[in-house]
Amino acid sequence: MNRKTLFVALAAIPFMLGACGDKANQTQNAEKQQETTVTDKTKESKADKKKASKSVEKDDDQTEISGIRREWASHPIENVVRGKGINIERFALAFCSEFANHKPNEVLRDYIESNKKNSEFEIQDHRKTGFMSCLFMAQYDWNTVCCFWNRNNGHKLVAFWLIEAHESDPIDEHLLTFYDYNPTTDIMTPDAALSKKVDEAMNKFDTYTVKLPDQGKDIELVGHKIDFENDSAENTYYLLRWNGYDFKMEKVED
């Protein structure tokens, strides 16, 4: 983790005061000039800190997943299928087109739209089982994975798992999103409550990873407690078991 500590050293400059006349005036003038200089430098220091803070905030705002995290829950996606059949291809295309600023989303969108392939990314296309993924082959923690389930009310539940790696941070940024798809309205509505349920359950860990099913219906979760000094992690495993509408979380015992 990046840790920055700012040390500010303040120096006191002693002045010898004279007994009278011009010498005293010169000393007072020197003191005033010194106070003005210190004040100016303090103002400059505060301005530099404020500028640096804004720069950091701007950099954070520009990360791909952080931007999607702020927006997805308030953005239903309309015209998902458009009469072309309900399948993972249409769900993935709708989401990746809405949030194309995440590079794996852009690559997966181009693949679906025009069969355009990117040699740096691996596409897993399991449309028959309702699963697709796009993985950056040189860096396995930068990807997009998606799948869907048939809900017992006639709707579909669609999930997307995104990971974005940062070289300066040992913990990758990630996002798990769920949508309810209504075939009558052709709209994917964010199921933020389900995503929050998983996040809150995994809050006791430093981070967690998700394996969406390419076969079967259950989701695998792994919570990670990281030992940064020894470059290792303690892992705890869970299953989100599909119940026909959403999931029940179960810890997997060793």
GROMACS .gro file of C-alpha atoms in nm, residues 145-234:
model
   90
  145VAL     CA    1  -1.661  -1.177  -1.679
  146CYS     CA    2  -2.038  -1.208  -1.723
  147CYS     CA    3  -2.314  -1.469  -1.697
  148PHE     CA    4  -2.686  -1.493  -1.628
  149TRP     CA    5  -2.950  -1.706  -1.455
  150ASN     CA    6  -3.320  -1.770  -1.521
  151ARG     CA    7  -3.522  -1.630  -1.231
  152ASN     CA    8  -3.837  -1.810  -1.118
  153ASN     CA    9  -4.047  -1.500  -1.191
  154GLY     CA   10  -3.967  -1.505  -1.564
  155HIS     CA   11  -3.689  -1.244  -1.539
  156LYS     CA   12  -3.313  -1.295  -1.579
  157LEU     CA   13  -3.040  -1.215  -1.328
  158VAL     CA   14  -2.725  -1.091  -1.500
  159ALA     CA   15  -2.386  -1.057  -1.326
  160PHE     CA   16  -2.065  -0.879  -1.424
  161TRP     CA   17  -1.731  -0.915  -1.246
  162LEU     CA   18  -1.464  -0.656  -1.331
  163ILE     CA   19  -1.102  -0.639  -1.213
  164GLU     CA   20  -0.853  -0.360  -1.269
  165ALA     CA   21  -0.492  -0.394  -1.153
  166HIS     CA   22  -0.268  -0.111  -1.035
  167GLU     CA   23   0.108  -0.154  -1.034
  168SER     CA   24   0.143   0.079  -0.734
  169ASP     CA   25  -0.114  -0.106  -0.521
  170PRO     CA   26  -0.103  -0.474  -0.418
  171ILE     CA   27  -0.484  -0.481  -0.395
  172ASP     CA   28  -0.660  -0.481  -0.730
  173GLU     CA   29  -0.970  -0.272  -0.779
  174HIS     CA   30  -1.280  -0.477  -0.852
  175LEU     CA   31  -1.654  -0.449  -0.897
  176LEU     CA   32  -1.937  -0.703  -0.882
  177THR     CA   33  -2.265  -0.588  -1.037
  178PHE     CA   34  -2.603  -0.757  -1.072
  179TYR     CA   35  -2.894  -0.664  -1.298
  180ASP     CA   36  -3.253  -0.782  -1.318
  181TYR     CA   37  -3.361  -0.816  -1.681
  182ASN     CA   38  -3.732  -0.778  -1.754
  183PRO     CA   39  -3.817  -0.934  -2.093
  184THR     CA   40  -4.142  -0.736  -2.111
  185THR     CA   41  -3.974  -0.395  -2.094
  186ASP     CA   42  -3.637  -0.506  -2.241
  187ILE     CA   43  -3.457  -0.323  -1.958
  188MET     CA   44  -3.167  -0.431  -1.735
  189THR     CA   45  -3.231  -0.272  -1.393
  190PRO     CA   46  -2.938  -0.259  -1.146
  191ASP     CA   47  -2.985  -0.491  -0.847
  192ALA     CA   48  -2.766  -0.281  -0.620
  193ALA     CA   49  -2.901  -0.451  -0.305
  194LEU     CA   50  -2.762  -0.788  -0.413
  195SER     CA   51  -2.422  -0.640  -0.495
  196LYS     CA   52  -2.419  -0.460  -0.158
  197LYS     CA   53  -2.511  -0.784   0.019
  198VAL     CA   54  -2.197  -0.951  -0.115
  199ASP     CA   55  -1.975  -0.649  -0.046
  200GLU     CA   56  -2.092  -0.622   0.314
  201ALA     CA   57  -2.040  -0.994   0.374
  202MET     CA   58  -1.680  -0.963   0.251
  203ASN     CA   59  -1.596  -0.640   0.437
  204LYS     CA   60  -1.394  -0.828   0.700
  205PHE     CA   61  -1.133  -0.912   0.435
  206ASP     CA   62  -0.877  -0.685   0.270
  207THR     CA   63  -1.020  -0.778  -0.067
  208TYR     CA   64  -1.204  -1.062  -0.238
  209THR     CA   65  -1.232  -1.237  -0.573
  210VAL     CA   66  -1.529  -1.385  -0.756
  211LYS     CA   67  -1.558  -1.680  -0.992
  212LEU     CA   68  -1.877  -1.660  -1.194
  213PRO     CA   69  -1.991  -2.003  -1.319
  214ASP     CA   70  -1.917  -2.110  -1.675
  215GLN     CA   71  -2.080  -2.441  -1.574
  216GLY     CA   72  -2.344  -2.484  -1.305
  217LYS     CA   73  -2.522  -2.206  -1.116
  218ASP     CA   74  -2.327  -2.128  -0.799
  219ILE     CA   75  -2.077  -1.843  -0.754
  220GLU     CA   76  -1.743  -1.903  -0.582
  221LEU     CA   77  -1.610  -1.630  -0.351
  222VAL     CA   78  -1.265  -1.606  -0.193
  223GLY     CA   79  -1.194  -1.356   0.084
  224HIS     CA   80  -0.829  -1.250   0.119
  225LYS     CA   81  -0.652  -1.126   0.433
  226ILE     CA   82  -0.317  -1.001   0.309
  227ASP     CA   83   0.012  -1.019   0.496
  228PHE     CA   84   0.197  -0.737   0.320
  229GLU     CA   85   0.525  -0.791   0.504
  230ASN     CA   86   0.552  -1.155   0.392
  231ASP     CA   87   0.380  -1.107   0.057
  232SER     CA   88   0.121  -1.373   0.131
  233ALA     CA   89  -0.253  -1.408   0.192
  234GLU     CA   90  -0.489  -1.609   0.407
   0.00000   0.00000   0.00000
